[in-house]
Structures are given as C-alpha cells and as structure tokens.
Coordinates of C-alpha atoms in Angstrom, one line a residue:
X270 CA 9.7 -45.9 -61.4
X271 CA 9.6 -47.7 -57.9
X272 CA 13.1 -48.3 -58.5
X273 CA 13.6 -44.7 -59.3
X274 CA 12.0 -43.5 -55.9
X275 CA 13.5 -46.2 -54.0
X276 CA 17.4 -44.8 -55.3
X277 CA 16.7 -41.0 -54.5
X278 CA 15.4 -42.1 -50.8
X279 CA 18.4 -44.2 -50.6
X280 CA 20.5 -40.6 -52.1
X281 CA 18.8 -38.3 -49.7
X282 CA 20.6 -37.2 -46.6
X283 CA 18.6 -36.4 -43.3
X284 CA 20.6 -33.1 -41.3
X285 CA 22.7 -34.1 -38.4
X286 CA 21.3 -33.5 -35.1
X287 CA 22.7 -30.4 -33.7
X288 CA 25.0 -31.0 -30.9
X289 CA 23.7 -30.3 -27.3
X290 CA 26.0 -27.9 -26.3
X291 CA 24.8 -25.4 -29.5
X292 CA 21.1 -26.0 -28.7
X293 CA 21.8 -25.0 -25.2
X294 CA 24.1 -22.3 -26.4
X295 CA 20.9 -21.0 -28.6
X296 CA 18.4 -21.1 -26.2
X297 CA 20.3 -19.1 -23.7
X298 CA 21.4 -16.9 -26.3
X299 CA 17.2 -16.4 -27.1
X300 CA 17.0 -16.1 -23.1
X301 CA 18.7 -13.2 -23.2
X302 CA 17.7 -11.7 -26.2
X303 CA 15.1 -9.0 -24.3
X304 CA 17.8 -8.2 -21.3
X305 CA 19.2 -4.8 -23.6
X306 CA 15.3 -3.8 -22.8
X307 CA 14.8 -4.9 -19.7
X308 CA 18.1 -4.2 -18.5
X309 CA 17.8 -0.4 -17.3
X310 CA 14.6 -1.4 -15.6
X311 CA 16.4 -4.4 -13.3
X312 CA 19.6 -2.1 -12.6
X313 CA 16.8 0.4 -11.6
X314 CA 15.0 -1.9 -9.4
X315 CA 18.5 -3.2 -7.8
X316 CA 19.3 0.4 -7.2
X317 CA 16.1 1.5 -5.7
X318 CA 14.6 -1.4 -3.7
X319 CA 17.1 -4.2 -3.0
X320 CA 20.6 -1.8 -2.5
X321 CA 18.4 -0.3 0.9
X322 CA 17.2 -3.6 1.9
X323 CA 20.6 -4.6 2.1
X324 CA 22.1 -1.6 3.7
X325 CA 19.3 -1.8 6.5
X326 CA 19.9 -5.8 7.1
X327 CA 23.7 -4.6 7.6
X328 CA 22.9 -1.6 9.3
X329 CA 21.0 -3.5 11.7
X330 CA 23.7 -6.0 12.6
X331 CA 26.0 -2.7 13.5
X332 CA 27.0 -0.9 16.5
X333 CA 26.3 2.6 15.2
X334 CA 26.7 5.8 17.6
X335 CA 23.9 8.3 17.6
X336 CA 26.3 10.9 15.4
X337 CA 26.3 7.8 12.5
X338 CA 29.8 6.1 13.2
X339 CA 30.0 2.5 13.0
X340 CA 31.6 1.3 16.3
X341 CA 31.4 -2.2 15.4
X342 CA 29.6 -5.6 14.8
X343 CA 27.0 -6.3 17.0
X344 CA 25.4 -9.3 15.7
X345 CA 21.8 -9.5 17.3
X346 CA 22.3 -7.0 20.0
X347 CA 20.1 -4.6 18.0
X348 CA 17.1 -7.0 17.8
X349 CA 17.4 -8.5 21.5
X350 CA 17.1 -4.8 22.8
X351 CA 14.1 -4.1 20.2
X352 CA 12.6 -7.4 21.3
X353 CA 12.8 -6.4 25.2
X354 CA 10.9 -2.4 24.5
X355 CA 8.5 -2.8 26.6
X356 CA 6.3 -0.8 24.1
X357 CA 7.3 -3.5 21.2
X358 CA 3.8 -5.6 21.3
X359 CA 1.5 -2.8 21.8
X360 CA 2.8 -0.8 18.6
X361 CA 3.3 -3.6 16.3
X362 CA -0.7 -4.4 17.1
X363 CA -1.7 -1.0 16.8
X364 CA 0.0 -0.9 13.6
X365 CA -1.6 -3.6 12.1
X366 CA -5.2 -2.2 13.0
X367 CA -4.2 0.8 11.5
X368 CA -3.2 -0.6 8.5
X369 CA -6.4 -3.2 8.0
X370 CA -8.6 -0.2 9.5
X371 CA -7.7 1.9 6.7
X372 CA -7.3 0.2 4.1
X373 CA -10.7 -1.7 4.7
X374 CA -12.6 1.7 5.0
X375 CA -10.4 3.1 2.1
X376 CA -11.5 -0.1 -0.3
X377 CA -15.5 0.1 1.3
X378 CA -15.7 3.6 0.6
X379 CA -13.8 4.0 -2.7
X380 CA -16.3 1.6 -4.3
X381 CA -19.3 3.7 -3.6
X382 CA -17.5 6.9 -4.7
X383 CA -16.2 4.9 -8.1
X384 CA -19.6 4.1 -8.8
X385 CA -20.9 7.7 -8.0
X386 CA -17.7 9.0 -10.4
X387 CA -18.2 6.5 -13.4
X388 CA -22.5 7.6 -13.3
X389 CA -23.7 10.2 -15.7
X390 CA -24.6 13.5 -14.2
X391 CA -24.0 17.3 -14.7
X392 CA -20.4 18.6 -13.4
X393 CA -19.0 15.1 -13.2
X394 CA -15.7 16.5 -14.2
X395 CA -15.8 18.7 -11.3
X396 CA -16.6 16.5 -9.2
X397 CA -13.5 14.0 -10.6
X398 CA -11.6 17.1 -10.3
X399 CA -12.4 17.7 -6.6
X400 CA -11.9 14.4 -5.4
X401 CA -8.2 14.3 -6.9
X402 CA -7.5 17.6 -4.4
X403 CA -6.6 15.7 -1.5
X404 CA -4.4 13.4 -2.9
X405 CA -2.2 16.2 -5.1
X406 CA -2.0 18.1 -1.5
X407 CA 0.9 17.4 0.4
X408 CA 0.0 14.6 3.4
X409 CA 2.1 16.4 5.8
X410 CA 0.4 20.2 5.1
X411 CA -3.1 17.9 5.0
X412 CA -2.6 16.3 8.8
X413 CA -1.4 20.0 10.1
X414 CA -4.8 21.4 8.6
X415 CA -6.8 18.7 10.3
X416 CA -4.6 19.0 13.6
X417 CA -5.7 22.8 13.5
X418 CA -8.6 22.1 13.5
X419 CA -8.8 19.9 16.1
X420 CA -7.3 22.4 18.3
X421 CA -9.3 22.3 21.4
X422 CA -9.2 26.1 21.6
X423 CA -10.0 27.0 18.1
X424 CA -10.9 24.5 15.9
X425 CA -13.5 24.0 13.9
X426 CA -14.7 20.7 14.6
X427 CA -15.2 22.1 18.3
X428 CA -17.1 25.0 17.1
X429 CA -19.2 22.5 14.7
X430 CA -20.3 20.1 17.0
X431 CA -21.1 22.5 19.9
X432 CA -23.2 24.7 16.8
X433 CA -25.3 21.3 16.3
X434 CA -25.8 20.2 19.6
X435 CA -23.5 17.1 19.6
X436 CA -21.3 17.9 22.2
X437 CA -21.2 20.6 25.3
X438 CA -17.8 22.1 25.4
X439 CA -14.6 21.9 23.7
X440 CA -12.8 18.5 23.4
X441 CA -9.3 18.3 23.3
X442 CA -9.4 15.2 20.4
X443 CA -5.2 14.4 20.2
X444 CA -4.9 13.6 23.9
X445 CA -7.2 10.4 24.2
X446 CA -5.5 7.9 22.6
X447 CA -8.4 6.2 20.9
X448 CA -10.5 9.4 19.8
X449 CA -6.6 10.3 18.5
X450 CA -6.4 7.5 16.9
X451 CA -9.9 7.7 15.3
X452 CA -8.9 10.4 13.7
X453 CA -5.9 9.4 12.9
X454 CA -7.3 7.1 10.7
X455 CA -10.0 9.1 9.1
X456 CA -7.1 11.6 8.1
X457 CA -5.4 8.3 6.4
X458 CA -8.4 7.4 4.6
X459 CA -8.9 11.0 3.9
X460 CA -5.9 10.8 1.7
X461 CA -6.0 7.5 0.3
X462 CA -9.6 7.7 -1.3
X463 CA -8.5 9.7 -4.1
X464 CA -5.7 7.4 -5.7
X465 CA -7.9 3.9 -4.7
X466 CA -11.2 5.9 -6.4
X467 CA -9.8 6.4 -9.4
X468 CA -8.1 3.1 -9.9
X469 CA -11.9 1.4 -9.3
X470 CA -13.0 3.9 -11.6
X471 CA -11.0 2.5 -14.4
X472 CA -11.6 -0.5 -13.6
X473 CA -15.5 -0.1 -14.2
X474 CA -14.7 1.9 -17.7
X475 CA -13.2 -2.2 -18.7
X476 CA -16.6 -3.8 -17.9
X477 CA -18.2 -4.0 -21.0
X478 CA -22.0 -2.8 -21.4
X479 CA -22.9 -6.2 -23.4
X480 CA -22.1 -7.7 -19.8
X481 CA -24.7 -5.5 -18.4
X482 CA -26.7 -5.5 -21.0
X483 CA -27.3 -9.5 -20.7
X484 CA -27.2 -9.3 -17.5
X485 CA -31.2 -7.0 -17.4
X486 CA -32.4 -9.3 -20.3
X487 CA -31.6 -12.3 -17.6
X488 CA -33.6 -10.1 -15.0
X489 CA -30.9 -9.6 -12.6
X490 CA -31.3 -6.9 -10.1
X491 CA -29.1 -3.9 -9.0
X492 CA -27.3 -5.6 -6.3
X493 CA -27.4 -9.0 -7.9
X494 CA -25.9 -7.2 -10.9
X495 CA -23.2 -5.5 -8.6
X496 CA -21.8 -8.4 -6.6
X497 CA -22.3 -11.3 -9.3
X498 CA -20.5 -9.2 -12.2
X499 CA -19.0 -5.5 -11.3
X500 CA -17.0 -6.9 -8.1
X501 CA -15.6 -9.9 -9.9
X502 CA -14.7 -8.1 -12.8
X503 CA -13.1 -5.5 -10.2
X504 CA -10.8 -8.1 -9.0
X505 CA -7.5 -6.9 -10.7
X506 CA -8.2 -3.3 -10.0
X507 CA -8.8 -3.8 -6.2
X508 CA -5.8 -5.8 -5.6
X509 CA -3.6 -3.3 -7.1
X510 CA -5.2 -0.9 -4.7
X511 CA -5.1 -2.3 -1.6
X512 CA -1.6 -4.1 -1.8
X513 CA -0.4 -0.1 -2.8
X514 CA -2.4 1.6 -0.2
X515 CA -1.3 -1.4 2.2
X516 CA 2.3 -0.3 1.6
X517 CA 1.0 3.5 1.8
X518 CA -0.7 3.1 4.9
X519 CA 2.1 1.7 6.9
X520 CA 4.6 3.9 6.0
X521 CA 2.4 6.4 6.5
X522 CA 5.0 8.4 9.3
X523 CA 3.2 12.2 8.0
X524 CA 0.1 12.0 9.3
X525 CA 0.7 10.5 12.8
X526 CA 4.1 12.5 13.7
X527 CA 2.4 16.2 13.0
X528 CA -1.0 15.4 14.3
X529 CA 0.2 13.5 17.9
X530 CA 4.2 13.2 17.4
X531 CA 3.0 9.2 18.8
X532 CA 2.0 10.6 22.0
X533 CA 0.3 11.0 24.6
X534 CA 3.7 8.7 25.8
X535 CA 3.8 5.8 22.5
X536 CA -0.1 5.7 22.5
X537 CA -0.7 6.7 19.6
X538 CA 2.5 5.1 18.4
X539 CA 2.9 2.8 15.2
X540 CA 5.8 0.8 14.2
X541 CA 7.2 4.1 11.4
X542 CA 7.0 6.6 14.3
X543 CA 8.1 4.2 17.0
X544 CA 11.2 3.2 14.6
X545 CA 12.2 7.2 14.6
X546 CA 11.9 7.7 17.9
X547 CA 14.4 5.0 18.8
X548 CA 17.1 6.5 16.2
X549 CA 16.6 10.3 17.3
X550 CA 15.2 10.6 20.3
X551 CA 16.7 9.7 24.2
X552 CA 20.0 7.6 23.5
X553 CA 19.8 7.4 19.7
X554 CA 20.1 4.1 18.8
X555 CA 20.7 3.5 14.9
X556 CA 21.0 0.8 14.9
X557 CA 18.2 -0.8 17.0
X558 CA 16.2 1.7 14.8
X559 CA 17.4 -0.1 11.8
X560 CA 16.7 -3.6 13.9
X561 CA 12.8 -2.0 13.7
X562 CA 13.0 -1.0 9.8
X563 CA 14.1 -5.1 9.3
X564 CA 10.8 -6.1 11.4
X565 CA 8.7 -3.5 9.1
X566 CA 9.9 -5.1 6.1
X567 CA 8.4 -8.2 7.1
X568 CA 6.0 -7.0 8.6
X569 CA 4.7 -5.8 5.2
X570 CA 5.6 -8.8 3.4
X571 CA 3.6 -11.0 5.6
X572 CA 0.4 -8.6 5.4
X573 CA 1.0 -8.2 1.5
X574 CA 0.6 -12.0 1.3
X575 CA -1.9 -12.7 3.8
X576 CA -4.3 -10.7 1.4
X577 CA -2.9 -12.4 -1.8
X578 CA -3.7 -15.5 -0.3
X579 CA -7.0 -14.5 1.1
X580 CA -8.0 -13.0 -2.6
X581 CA -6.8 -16.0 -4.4
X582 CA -4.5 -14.2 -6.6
X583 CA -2.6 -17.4 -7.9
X584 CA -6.1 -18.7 -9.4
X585 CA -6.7 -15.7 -11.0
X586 CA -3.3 -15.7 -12.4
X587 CA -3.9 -19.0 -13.4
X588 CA -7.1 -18.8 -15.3

C-alpha cells in the first residue's frame, strides 16, 4: 500500500506557475473592474473642479484686456503686479480672520443649538423647521435685509438700541470698518448655523444611548459626560462641517459686496471682493484678477490642512 501511495505522488502533477505577465495582466484587469461605476463620477469631478483650476492657472499667466481678449503671454506679470497692491497684505489678513472668526463662532454656537435641537421638548419640529429658514433663503436677499436694517436713517437695529437705552442716536454701522466688519461676520454666521447645526445634530442621533447609559452608572457628570464622550464621538461630523463652511466662508463674495461693496476704500475688503474689484473695476485687469483666484486656491488649501492637521484627521483615519 506504501508503494501504492508512493506511485500516485510520483503520477500527480502540481499546476504550472502562471506567468508574470498574466498575473499582472489580472490584477489590473480586477483594478479596473469598478471604473464603469466610478467612471461618471471622475469625468464629473474633472469637469467641475480641476478643468477651472486649470483654466485659472492659464488664465493667470495671460495678458487679457478688460473686454476678455487674450493679448498674449505674460508669464508672471500678473502676480508681480498682485504682489506690489499696496492693499495685498491687509486683505489677505483680514481674510483669514474672517474665515477662523466665523467658522469658530459658527462650530461654538452650532454645538449648543445641536444639543438644544436633538433634546425632547414640545414644538421641536418647529423649531428644526425655523432654524433651516435662513439657510434655504438666498445669502444675497439675507445681507440686503440686514443692510436695511442697519440703515442709519431707518433701521431697526437703530430704533432698537435707542428704544433700550444702549445707545443715544443713530449709528451709521457700514462706515467703521471694524463695527462693519462685526457685522459682517455675524451675518456669515447667521447663515452658516443652519447647515453646521444640523450636521452636529446627526451626528448626536449616532451616539448610542448604551454609551450614555454607562457612562451615569460610572457617575460621570453632565459636562464630563459632554467633553469625554459626545465631542469625541462628534469628531467626524465637525470636521465635515468646518472644512465645508471653511470653503463657504471664504468664498463668501454675497454678503460683503451688498452690505459694504469692500468699502469704506478696501476696508472692509477680503481677498473674493478684492479679486473682483481688480477684474471690473478702474483698469480691469483679468488677468491679475485671475493672478488673485490662484493665491485663493491656496490660500484654502493651506487653511483646509492646517485644521486637518491640527484635528489629527490621519489618526482618526487610521484607527
């Protein structure tokens, strides 16, 4: 019988290796077995996003007259005139404490109001109701009402605050710079709170109530509750909404062109509204204009990945 097993070992045959190039030939072949699905998605994204950035690195290497024809290459023309704007440093700092001012006070404010929304309490789908009105308003019509009512003839906030006792006479808001800006801002965040609300909302409908529940039997308090497990567990949720209302918030060119146009001057100024001025107003230069859309780009990119990096978002991704 030994002999037996030993003959049909020696009988067997063992598969040939398949060659290399047919292995690598099936493994690209699995690679792009999901690009029929993902295919529409990528020309979409190539279309949308990446087409523009290209046209507006070209566009800003251009000669381009203010009537839009090309006159020309003019290699880095466009950014050394951007670079020697006198108002170049000041608007690219105000933008970026426009865009952390907000967004910080958008975040801040949003958690207490997704806390107050995801409670229990009589009318609450009023309330969610209410708070989406803002955001399904149109930004532009939104900054128009609030710049009427501004007005330092007839507006209401006047009227209000001399009613109350908080201030003597009219004040005419959207011609100081700061108090213009102030309010500015609180328009911005005014807008932004609905969208960032209800994405912290559903993030506190994921946290389980066995969390919570374990969390009381362990004698945790409110606020130990709150920072040691809702804010950690609200991780993904507020990173989604502050890179989107990052992006939001700087390109936010509504609110600050119908409530102060940038003025008094470029004061009020941020690098949207500063970017249009130099393509439509004075001279009308496209292509330094362009030049400015390149350095908002970046700009974005670098505050996008600042707060990646400052959340920790590759660790996350990691565990």
């Amino acid at each position: 019988m030994h002999d037996t097993i030993e003959a049909q070992g020696a009988g067997a045959t063992t598969p040939a290796p398949a060659p290399p190039s047919t292995s690598a030939l099936r493994r690209f072949g699995r690679a792009l077995g999901p690009l029929p699905w993902i295919g529409p998605a990528v020309i979409l994204i190539a279309a949308v996003v990446l087409w523009p950035v290209i046209e507006m690195v070209r566009t800003s290497l251009l000669r381009i007259s203010s009537s839009g024809a090309t006159l020309g290459t003019r290699g880095t023309g466009n950014y050394r005139d951007l670079f020697d704007e006198s108002d170049l440093v000041s608007v690219l700092l105000r933008t970026v404490v426009w865009v952390v001012g907000v967004v910080l006070v958008t975040i801040v404010v949003s958690l207490a109001l997704g806390q107050l929304l995801n409670a229990r309490f009589p009318g609450r789908r009023l309330v969610r109701w209410a708070v989406i009105v803002p955001w399904a308003a149109s930004v532009l019509m939104t900054a128009l009402t609030w710049k009427w009512m501004l007005n330092y003839y007839y507006g209401v906030v006047n009227k209000v605050l001399q009613g109350v006792g908080i201030i003597d006479h009219p004040v005419n808001w959207l011609s100081h710079p700061a108090q213009a800006m102030m309010w500015m801002m609180w328009v911005a965040v005014f807008v932004s709170l609905p969208f960032t609300s209800f994405v912290i909302l559903a993030g506190l409908q994921t946290v389980p109530d066995e969390v919570y529940e374990a969390a009381r039997v362990d004698g945790a308090g409110r606020a130990r509750t709150y920072f040691s497990i809702t804010l950690p567990l609200l991780r993904p949720s507020l990173l989604v909404a502050a890179i989107i209302n990052v992006i939001n918030v700087f390109n936010s060119f509504p609110i600050i062109y119908a409530m102060t146009g940038g003025g008094p001057g470029s004061k009020t100024d941020t690098s949207t509204t500063f970017m249009y001025k130099l393509a439509f107003t004075g001279s009308g230069d496209v292509g330094e204009s362009a030049a400015m859309a390149v350095v908002n780009f970046a700009l974005i990119l670098i505050l996008v990945l600042v707060y990646l990096r400052v959340v920790g978002w590759r660790g996350e991704a990691q565990s």
